[in-house]
CSV table of C-alpha atoms in Angstrom, one decimal:
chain,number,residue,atom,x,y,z
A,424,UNK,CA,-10.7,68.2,85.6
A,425,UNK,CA,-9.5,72.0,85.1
A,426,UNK,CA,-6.0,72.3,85.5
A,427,UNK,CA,-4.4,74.9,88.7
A,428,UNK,CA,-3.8,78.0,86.8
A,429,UNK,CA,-2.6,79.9,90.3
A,430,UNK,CA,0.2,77.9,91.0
A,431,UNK,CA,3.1,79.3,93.3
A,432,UNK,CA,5.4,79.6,90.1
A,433,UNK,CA,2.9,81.8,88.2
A,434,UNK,CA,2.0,83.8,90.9
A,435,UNK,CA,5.8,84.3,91.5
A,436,UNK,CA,6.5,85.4,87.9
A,437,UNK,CA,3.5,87.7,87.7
A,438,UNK,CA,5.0,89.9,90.8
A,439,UNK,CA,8.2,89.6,89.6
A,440,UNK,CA,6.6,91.4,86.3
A,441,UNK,CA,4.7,93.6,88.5
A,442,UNK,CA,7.8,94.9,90.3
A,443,UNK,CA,9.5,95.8,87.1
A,444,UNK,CA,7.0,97.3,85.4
A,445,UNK,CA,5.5,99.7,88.3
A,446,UNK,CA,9.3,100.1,88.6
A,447,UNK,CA,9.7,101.1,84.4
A,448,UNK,CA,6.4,102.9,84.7
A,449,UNK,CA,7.0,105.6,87.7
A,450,UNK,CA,10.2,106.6,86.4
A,451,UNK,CA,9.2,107.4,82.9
A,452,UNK,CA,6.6,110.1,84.9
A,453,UNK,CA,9.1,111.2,87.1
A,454,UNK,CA,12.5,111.1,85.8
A,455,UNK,CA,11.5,114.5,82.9
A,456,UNK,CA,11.3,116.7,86.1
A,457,UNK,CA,14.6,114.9,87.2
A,458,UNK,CA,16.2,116.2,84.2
A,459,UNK,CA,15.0,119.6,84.1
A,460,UNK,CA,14.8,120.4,87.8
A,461,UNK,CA,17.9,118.7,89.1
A,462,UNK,CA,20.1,118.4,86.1
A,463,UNK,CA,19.2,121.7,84.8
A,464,UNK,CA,18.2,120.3,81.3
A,465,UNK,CA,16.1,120.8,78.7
A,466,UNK,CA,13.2,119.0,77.7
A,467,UNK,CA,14.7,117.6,74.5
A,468,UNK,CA,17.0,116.1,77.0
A,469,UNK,CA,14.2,114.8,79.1
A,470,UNK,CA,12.7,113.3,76.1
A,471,UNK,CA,16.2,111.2,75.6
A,472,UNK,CA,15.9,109.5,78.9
A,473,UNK,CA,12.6,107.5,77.6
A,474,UNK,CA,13.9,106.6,73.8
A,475,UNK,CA,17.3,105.4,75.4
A,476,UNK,CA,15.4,103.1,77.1
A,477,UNK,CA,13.2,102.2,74.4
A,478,UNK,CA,16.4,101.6,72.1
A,479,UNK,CA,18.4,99.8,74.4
A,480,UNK,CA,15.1,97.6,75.2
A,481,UNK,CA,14.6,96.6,71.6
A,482,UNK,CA,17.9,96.3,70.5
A,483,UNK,CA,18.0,93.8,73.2
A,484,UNK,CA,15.2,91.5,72.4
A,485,UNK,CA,16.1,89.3,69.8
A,486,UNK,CA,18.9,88.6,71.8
A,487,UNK,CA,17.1,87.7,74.6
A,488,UNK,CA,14.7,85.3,72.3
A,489,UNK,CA,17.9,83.1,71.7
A,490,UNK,CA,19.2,83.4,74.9
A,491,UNK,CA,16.1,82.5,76.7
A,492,UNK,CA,15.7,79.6,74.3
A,493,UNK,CA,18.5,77.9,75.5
A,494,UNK,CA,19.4,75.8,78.4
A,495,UNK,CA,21.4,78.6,80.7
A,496,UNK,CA,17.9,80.2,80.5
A,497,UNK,CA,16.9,80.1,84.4
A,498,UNK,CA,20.8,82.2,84.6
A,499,UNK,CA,20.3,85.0,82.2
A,500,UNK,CA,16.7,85.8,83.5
A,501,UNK,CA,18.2,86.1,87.2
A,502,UNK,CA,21.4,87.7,85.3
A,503,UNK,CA,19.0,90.4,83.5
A,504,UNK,CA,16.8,90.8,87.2
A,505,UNK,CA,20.3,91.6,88.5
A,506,UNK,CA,21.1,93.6,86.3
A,507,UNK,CA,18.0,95.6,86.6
A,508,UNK,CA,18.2,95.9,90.3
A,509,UNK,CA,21.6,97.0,89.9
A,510,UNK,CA,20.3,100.1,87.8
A,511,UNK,CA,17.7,101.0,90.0
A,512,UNK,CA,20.6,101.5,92.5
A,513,UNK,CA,22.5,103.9,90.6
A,514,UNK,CA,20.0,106.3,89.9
A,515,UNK,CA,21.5,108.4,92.9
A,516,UNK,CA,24.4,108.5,91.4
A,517,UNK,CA,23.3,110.6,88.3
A,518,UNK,CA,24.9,114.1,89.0
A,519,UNK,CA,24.9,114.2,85.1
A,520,UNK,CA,22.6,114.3,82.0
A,521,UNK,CA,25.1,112.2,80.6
A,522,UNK,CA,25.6,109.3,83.4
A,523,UNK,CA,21.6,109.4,83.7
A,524,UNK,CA,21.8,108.4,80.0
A,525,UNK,CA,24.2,105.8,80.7
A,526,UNK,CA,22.0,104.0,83.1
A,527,UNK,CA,18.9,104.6,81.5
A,528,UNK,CA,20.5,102.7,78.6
A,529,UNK,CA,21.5,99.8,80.9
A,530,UNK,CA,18.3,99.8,82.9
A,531,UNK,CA,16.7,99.6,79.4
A,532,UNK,CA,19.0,96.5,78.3
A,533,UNK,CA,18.3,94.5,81.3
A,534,UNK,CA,14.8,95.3,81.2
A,535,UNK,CA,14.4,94.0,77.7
A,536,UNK,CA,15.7,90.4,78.8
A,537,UNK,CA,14.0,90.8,81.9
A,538,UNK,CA,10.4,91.5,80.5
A,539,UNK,CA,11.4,89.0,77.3
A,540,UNK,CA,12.0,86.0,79.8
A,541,UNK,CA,9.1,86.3,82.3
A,542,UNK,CA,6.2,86.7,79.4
A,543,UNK,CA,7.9,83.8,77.7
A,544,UNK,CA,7.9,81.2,81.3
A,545,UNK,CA,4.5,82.8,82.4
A,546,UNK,CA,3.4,81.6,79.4
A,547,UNK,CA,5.3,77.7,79.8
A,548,UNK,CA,3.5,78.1,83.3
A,549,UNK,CA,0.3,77.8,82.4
A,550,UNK,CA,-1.8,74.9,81.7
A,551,UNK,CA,-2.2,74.3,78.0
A,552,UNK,CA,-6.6,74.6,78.1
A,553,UNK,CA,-5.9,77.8,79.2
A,554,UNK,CA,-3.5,79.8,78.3
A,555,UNK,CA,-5.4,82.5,77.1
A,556,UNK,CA,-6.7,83.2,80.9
A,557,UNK,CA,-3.1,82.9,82.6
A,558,UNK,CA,-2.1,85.5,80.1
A,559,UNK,CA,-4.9,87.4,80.5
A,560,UNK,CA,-4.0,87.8,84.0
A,561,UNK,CA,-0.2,87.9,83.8
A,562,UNK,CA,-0.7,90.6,81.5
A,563,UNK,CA,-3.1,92.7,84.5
A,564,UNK,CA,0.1,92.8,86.5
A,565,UNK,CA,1.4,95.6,84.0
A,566,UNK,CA,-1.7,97.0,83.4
A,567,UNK,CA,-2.2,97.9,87.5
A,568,UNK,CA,1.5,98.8,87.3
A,569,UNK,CA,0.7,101.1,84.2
A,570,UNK,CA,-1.9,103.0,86.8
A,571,UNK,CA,0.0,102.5,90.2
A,572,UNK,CA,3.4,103.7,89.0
A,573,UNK,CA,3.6,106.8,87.5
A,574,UNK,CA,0.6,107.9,91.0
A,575,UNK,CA,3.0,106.7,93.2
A,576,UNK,CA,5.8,108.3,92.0
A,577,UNK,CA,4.4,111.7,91.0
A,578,UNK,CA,3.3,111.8,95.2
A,579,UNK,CA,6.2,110.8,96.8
A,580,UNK,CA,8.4,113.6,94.6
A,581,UNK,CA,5.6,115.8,95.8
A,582,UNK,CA,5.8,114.8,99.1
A,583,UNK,CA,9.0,113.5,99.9
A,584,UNK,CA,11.5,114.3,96.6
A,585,UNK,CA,13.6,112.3,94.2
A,586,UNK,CA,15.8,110.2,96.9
A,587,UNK,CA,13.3,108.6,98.7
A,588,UNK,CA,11.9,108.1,95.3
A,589,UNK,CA,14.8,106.4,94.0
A,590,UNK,CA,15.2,104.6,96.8
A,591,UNK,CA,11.7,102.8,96.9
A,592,UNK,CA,12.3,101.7,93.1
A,593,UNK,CA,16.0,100.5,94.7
A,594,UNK,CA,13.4,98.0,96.8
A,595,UNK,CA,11.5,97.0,93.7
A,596,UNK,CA,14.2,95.9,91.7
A,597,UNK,CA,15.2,94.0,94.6
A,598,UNK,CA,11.7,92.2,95.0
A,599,UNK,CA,11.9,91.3,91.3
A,600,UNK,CA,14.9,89.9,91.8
A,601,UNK,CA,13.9,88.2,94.7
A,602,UNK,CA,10.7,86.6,93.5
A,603,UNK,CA,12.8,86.1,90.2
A,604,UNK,CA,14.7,83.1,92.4
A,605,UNK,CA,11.5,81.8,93.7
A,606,UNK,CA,9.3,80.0,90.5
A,607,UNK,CA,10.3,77.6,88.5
A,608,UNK,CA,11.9,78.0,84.9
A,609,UNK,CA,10.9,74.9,82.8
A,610,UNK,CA,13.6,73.0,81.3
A,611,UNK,CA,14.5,74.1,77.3
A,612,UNK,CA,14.5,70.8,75.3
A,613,UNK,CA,15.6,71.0,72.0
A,614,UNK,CA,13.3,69.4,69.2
A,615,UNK,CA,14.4,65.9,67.6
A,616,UNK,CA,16.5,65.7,64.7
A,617,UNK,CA,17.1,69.9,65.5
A,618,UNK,CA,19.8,69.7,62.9
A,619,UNK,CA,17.2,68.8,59.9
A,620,UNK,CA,14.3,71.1,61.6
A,621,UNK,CA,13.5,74.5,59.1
A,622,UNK,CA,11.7,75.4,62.7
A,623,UNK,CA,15.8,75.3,64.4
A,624,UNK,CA,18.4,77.7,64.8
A,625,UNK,CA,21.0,77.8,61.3
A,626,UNK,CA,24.6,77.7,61.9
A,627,UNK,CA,26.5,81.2,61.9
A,628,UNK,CA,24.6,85.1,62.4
A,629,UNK,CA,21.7,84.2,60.7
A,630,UNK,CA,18.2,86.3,61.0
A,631,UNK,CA,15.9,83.3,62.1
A,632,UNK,CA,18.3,82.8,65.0
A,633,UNK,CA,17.0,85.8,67.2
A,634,UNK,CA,13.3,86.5,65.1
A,635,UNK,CA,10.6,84.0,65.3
A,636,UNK,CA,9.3,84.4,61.5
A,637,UNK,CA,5.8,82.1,62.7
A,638,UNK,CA,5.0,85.4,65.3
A,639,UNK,CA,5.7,88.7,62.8
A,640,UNK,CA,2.3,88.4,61.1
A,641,UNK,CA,0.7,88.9,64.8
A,642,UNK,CA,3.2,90.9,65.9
A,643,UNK,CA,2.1,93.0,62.7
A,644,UNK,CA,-1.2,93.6,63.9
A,645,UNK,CA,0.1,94.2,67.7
A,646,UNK,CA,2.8,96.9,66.3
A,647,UNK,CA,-0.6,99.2,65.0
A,648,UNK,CA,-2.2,98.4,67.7
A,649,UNK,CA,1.0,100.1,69.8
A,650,UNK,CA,1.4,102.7,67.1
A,651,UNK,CA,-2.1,103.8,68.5
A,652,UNK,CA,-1.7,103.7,72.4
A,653,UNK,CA,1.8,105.3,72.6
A,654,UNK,CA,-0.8,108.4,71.6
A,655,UNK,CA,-2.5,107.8,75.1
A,656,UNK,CA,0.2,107.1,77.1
A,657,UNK,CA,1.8,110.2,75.9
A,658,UNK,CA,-0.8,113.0,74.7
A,659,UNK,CA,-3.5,112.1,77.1
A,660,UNK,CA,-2.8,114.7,80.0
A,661,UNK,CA,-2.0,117.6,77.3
A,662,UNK,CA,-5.2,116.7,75.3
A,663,UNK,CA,-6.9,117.2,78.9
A,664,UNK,CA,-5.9,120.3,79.3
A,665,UNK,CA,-5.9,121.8,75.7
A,666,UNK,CA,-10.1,121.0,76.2
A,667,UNK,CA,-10.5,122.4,79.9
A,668,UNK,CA,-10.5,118.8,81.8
A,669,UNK,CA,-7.2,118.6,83.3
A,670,UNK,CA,-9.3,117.4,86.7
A,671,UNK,CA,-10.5,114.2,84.8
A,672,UNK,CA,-7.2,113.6,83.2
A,673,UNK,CA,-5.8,111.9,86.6
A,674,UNK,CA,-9.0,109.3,86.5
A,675,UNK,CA,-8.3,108.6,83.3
A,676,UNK,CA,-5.9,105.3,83.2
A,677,UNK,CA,-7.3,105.0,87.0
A,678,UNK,CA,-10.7,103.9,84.8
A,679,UNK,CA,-9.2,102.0,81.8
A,680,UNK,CA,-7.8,100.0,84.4
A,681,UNK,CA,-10.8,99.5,86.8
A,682,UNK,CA,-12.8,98.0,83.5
A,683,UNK,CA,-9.5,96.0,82.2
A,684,UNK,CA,-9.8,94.5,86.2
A,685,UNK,CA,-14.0,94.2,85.9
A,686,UNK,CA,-13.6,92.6,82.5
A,687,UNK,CA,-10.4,90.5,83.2
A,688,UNK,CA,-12.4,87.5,84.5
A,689,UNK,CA,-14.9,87.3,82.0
A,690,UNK,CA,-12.5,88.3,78.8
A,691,UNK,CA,-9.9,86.0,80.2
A,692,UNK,CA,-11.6,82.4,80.0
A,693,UNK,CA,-13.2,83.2,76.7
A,694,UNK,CA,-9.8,83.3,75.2
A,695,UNK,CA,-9.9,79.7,75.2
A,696,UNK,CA,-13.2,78.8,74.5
A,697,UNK,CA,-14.2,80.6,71.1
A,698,UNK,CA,-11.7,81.3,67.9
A,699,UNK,CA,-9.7,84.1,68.3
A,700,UNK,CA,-11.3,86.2,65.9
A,701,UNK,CA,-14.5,86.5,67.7
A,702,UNK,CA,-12.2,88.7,70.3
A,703,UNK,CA,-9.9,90.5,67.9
A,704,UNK,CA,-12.3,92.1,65.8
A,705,UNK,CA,-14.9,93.5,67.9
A,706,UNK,CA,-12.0,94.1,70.7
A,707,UNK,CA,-10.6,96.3,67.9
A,708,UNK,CA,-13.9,97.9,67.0
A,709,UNK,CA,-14.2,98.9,70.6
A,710,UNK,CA,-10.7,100.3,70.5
A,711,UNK,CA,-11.2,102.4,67.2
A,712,UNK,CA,-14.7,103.2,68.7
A,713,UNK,CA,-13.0,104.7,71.8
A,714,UNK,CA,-10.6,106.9,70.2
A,715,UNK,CA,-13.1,108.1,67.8
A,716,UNK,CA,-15.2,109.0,71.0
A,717,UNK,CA,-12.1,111.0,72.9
A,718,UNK,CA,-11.7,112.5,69.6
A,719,UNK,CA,-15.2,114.1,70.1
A,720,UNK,CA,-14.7,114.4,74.2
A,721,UNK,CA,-16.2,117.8,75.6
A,722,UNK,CA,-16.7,116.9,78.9
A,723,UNK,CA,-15.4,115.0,81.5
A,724,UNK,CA,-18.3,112.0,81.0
A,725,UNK,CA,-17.1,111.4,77.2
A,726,UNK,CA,-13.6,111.8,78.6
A,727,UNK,CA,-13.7,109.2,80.5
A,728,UNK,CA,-16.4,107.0,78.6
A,729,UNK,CA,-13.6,107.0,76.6
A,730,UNK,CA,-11.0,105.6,78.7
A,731,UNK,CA,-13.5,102.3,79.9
A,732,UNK,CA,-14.2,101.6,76.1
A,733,UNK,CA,-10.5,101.6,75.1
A,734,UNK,CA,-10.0,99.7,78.1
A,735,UNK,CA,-12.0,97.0,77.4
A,736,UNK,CA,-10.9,97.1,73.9
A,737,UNK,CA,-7.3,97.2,73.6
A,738,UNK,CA,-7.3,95.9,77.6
A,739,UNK,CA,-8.5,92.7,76.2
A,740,UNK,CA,-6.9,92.9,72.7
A,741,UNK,CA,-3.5,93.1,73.9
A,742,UNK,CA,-3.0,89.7,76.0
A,743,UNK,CA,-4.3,87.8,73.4
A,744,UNK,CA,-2.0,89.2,70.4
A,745,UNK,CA,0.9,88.1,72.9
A,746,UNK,CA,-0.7,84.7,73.2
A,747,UNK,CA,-1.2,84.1,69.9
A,748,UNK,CA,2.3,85.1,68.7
A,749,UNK,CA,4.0,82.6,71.3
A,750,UNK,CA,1.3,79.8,70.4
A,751,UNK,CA,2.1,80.3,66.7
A,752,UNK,CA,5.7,79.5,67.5
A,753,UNK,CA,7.1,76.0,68.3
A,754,UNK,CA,7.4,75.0,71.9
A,755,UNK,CA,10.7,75.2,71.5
A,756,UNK,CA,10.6,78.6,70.3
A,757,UNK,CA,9.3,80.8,72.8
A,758,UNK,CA,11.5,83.0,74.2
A,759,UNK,CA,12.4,83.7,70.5
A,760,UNK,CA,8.4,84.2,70.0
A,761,UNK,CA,8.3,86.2,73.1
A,762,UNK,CA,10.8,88.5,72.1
A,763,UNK,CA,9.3,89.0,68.3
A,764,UNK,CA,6.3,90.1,69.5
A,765,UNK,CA,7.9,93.0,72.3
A,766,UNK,CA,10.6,94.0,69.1
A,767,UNK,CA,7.1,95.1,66.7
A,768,UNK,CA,5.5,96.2,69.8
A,769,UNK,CA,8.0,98.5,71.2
A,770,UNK,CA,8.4,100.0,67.6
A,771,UNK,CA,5.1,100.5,67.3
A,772,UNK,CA,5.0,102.6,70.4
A,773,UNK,CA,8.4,104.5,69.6
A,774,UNK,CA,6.8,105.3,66.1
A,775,UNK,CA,3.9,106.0,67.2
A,776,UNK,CA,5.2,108.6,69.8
A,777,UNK,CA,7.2,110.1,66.8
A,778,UNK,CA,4.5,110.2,64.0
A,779,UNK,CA,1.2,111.3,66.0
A,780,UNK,CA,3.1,113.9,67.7
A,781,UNK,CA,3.9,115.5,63.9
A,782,UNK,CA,-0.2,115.2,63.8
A,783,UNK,CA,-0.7,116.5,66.4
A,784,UNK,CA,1.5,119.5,66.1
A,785,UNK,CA,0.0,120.0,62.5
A,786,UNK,CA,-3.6,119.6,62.7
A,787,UNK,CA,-4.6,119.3,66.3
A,788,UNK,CA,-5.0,116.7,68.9
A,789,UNK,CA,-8.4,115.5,68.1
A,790,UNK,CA,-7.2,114.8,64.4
A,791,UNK,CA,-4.0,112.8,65.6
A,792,UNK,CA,-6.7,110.8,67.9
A,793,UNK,CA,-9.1,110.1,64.6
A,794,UNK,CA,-5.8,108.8,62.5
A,795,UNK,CA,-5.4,106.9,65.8
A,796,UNK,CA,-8.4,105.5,65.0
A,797,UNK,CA,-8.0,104.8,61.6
A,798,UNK,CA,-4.7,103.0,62.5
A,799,UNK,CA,-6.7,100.7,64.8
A,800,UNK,CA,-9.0,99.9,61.8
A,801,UNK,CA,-6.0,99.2,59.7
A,802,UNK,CA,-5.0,96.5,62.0
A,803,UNK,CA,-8.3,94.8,61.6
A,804,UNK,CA,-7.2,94.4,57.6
A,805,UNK,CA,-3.8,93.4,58.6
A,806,UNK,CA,-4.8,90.3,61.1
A,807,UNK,CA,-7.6,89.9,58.3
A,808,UNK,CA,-5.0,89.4,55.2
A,809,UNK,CA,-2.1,88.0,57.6
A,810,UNK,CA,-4.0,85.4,60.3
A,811,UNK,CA,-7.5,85.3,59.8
A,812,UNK,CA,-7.8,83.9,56.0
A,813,UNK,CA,-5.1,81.2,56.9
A,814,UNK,CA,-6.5,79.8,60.2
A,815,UNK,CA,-8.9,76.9,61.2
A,816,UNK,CA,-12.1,77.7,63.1
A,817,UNK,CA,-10.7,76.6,66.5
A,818,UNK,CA,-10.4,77.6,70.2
A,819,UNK,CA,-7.2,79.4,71.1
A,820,UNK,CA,-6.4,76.7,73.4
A,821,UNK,CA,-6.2,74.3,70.1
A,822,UNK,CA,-5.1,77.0,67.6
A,823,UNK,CA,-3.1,80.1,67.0
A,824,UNK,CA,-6.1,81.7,65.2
């Protein structure tokens, strides 16, 4: 008999994510006009508000791993959700570049636990035969999030301006929060003989404590895979307008997400069915195949051809990395797995936002989209050299392959 996947605890811990990523996601498209139109600054102070975040998000992770692996882990996710909501409620309060940089950093800390601890108890949530579905479909809540957010929050400043703005995310922390205190948090049990275990935690400040070593060679793969998308998230709407099709840019992510949501069904059960490498490899062929083909976009068709391939590819790429990492870890290990996987991931983007911008300031925006591409194919060597050759020709649901 197939076990409930929709349970009331998953579906609580999916809006919970939803809230805090739509949340995370408006304000990074909204808060560079904050900076420049109602703090008078600059944009290389706008730029600061996003990589505080970032920084304060990864250096929080491999704390959160431990923390979340321990058994006060139902308080520190509600902890981090207040924490969060708190932020969200101070945004008002920013008269300053500086105190907006102060809570931007917090925001980013408690956002970092936050995101850490839900991925790591969707994941507990779900029956074991198919965990690649629930993830599949825990991980839709920040893809639609990834669309709805920075829309909504580009209309109501329109419209309505930066406090009612603030104050609508000031209701979304709240709802995380809220539906934070309402699924269950599975009991951490620590492994027999835990003392003795190489897979335990080591007395005193040691590495393995905070870093799930079982998750970096996925993690590897999902960092490249990052390194390439932070070049979407960020040069998508300039690339638009650089080739004449600023009008197409504002369907783009509205279509990479409409074929993640088509595809989602489908993609999602196969996860546990086949090995995993009959989805990485052609998911990542799809993904270097759609940068290569908004590298060559000239109209708005390719343009957004572009946008459904990607979507399809790195849409479906992405929930399975995650699974694999926390699957590779022990079950005692997942919040540590969890956060190992966010730590490469977040780097990759942050890198990638760095590097590709260089490229793309030195040879052109189609170029830094074909090294984008090349990247991709990169990561198909690296899961090759680091996964593939050391796995067992099994289902996901039986395997970490």
């Amino acid at each position: 008999m197939k076990e409930k996947l929709w349970s009331k605890d998953f579906i609580g811990v999916c809006l919970s994510s939803f809230f805090i990523f739509i949340t995370f996601y408006s304000l990074s498209a909204t808060l560079p006009a904050f900076v420049t139109e109602q703090l008078n600054g600059d944009p290389g102070q706008a730029g600061w508000i996003m990589t505080a975040f970032i920084i304060a998000a990864v250096l929080m992770r491999p704390f959160a791993g431990r923390w979340l692996d321990g058994p006060k882990r139902r308080i520190v996710l509600l902890l981090s959700l207040c924490l969060f909501m708190l932020a969200t409620f101070a945004y008002p309060l920013a008269g300053s570049f500086g105190i907006l940089l102060l809570i931007r950093f917090i925001h980013g800390l408690s956002f970092g636990v936050a995101t850490t601890g839900n991925g790591a108890i969707a994941i507990e949530l779900v029956p074991k035969n198919r965990k690649g579905e629930g993830m599949g479909y825990y991980t839709l809540t920040m893809n639609l999030a990834m669309v709805l957010g920075p829309f909504l929050g580009l209309v109501i400043v329109e419209h309505s301006g930066f406090r009612l703005l603030f104050g609508v995310f000031a209701v979304c922390g709240a709802l995380a929060l809220a539906l934070g205190g309402t699924f269950r948090v599975p009991e951490r049990k620590a492994p027999a003989k835990a003392a003795q275990s190489p897979e335990s935690d080591v007395p005193g400040f040691h590495w393995r404590n905070f870093v799930e070593p079982k998750s970096i060679p996925i993690s590897l793969t999902a960092m490249l895979m990052a390194v390439a998308y932070s070049g979407i998230l960020t040069f998508v709407p300039v690339y638009a307008k650089e080739i004449g099709l600023s009008t197409a840019a504002s369907y783009y992510f509205v279509v990479y997400a409409a074929m993640i949501l088509l595809s989602r069904p489908f993609t999602g059960k196969l996860f546990d069915r086949v090995p995993t490498r009959y989805l990485v490899y052609p998911t990542i062929a799809l993904y270097a195949v759609g940068l290569v083909v908004l590298a060559g976009a000239h109209h708005g068709f390719v343009f957004l051809l572009s946008a459904a391939i990607i979507g399809l590819g790195f849409g479906t790429l992405g929930p399975v990395l995650q699974t694999v990492a926390v699957k590779a870890a022990p079950a005692h290990r997942t919040g540590k797995a969890t956060g190992t996987y966010f730590i490469f991931f977040d780097s990759g983007a942050g890198i990638g936002s760095v590097v590709l911008g260089s490229i793309a300031a030195a040879a052109g925006t189609r170029a830094m989209y074909l090294v984008s591409a090349a990247v991709v194919a990169f990561g198909a060597f690296v899961y090759f050299v680091s996964m593939h050759r050391k796995s067992r020709s099994v289902p996901l649901s039986e395997s970490v392959r």
